[in-house]
Short mmCIF file of C-alpha atoms in Angstrom, two decimals:
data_model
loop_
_atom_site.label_atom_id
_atom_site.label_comp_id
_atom_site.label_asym_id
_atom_site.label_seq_id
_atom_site.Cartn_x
_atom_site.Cartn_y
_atom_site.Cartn_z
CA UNK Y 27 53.28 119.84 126.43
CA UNK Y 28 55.55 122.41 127.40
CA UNK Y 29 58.85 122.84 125.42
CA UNK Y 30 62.38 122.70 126.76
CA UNK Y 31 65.72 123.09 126.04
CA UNK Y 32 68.84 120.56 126.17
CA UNK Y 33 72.72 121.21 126.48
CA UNK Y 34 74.19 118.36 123.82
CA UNK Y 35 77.02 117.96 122.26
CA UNK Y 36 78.73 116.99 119.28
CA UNK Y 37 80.69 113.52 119.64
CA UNK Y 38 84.44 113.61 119.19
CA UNK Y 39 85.58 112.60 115.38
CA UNK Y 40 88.17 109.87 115.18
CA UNK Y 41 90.46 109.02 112.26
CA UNK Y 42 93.15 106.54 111.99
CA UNK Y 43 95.49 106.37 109.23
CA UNK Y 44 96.95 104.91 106.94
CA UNK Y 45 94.45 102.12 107.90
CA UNK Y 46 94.98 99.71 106.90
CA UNK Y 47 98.65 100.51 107.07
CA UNK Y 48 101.35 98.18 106.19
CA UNK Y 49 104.26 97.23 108.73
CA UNK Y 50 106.84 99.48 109.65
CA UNK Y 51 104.43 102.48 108.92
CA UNK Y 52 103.21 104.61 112.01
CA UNK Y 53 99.88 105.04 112.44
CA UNK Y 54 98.65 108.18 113.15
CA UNK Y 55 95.34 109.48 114.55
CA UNK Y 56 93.20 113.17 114.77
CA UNK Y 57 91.23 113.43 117.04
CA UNK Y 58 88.51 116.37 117.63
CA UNK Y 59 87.12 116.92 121.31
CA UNK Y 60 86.73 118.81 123.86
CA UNK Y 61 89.24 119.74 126.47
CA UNK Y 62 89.47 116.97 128.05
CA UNK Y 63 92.95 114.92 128.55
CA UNK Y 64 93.28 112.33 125.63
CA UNK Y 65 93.87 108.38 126.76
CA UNK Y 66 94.82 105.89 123.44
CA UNK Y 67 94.50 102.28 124.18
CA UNK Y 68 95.97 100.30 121.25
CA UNK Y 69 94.54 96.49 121.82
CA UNK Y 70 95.02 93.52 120.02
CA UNK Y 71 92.06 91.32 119.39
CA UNK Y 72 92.76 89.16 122.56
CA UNK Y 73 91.94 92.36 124.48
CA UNK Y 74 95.50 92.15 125.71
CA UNK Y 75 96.97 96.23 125.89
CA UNK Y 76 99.93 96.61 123.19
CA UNK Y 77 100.16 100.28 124.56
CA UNK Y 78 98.54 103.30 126.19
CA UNK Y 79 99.66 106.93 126.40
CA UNK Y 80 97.27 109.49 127.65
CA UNK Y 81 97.52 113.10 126.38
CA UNK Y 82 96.97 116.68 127.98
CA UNK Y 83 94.94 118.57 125.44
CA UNK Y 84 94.67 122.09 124.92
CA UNK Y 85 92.77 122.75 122.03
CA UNK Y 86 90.09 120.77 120.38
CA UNK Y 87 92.61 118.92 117.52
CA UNK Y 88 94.72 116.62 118.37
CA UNK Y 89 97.10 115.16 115.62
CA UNK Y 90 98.73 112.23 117.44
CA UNK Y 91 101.21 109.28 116.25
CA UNK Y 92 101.05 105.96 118.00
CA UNK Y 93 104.19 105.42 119.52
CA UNK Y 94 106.38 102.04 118.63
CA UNK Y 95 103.50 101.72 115.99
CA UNK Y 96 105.51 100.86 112.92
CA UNK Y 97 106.49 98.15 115.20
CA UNK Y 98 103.14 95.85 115.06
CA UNK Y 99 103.14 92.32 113.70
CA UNK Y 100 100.48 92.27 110.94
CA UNK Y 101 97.29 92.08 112.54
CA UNK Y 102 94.03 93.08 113.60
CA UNK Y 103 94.10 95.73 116.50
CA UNK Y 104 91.70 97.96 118.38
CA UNK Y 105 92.59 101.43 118.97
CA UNK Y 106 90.33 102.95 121.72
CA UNK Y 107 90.09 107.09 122.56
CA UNK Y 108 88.88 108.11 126.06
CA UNK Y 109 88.20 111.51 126.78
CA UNK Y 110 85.76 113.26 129.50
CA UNK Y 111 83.20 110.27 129.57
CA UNK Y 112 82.84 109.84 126.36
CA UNK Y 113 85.08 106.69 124.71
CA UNK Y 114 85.45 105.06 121.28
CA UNK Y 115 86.87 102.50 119.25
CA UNK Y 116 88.27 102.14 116.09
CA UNK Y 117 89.85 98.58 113.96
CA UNK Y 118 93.42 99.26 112.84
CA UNK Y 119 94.92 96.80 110.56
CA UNK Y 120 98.07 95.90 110.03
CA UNK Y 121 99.52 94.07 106.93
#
């Protein structure tokens, strides 16, 4: 069995808050990565795309807020982060 070694690493962190937030508050997000450019995808449960901005990022924080956000009809919503090939998803509520 011979031993080798593997390049990995560490996934991206997401938070979202407040969440759940209440309506007229914006939602913001940080969001640790690479170097990557940044692509938010806010979704509502229909899979129907409330709004997308994508991001150039130069350092491996970035402290975003959701534009029109405080905006949203209470709901559920699905706030997806795409950077590189790596992509995740988070539930926002609204109340």
């Amino acid at each position: 069995m011979a031993l080798r070694t593997e390049q990995f690493s560490i996934n991206p962190t997401l938070t979202v808050y407040p969440n759940p937030t209440v309506n007229g508050e914006a939602i913001n997000v940080t969001y640790f990565a690479n170097d990557n450019d940044v692509t938010f995808t806010l979704r509502d449960v229909q899979g129907k795309v409330i709004s997308s901005e994508t991001l150039t990022q130069t350092n491996s924080e970035v402290n975003h807020t959701l534009k029109n956000s405080e905006n949203l009809p209470a709901a559920c919503y699905f706030l997806e982060v795409q950077s590189g090939d790596y992509t995740t998803t988070k539930k926002v509520v609204v109340m």
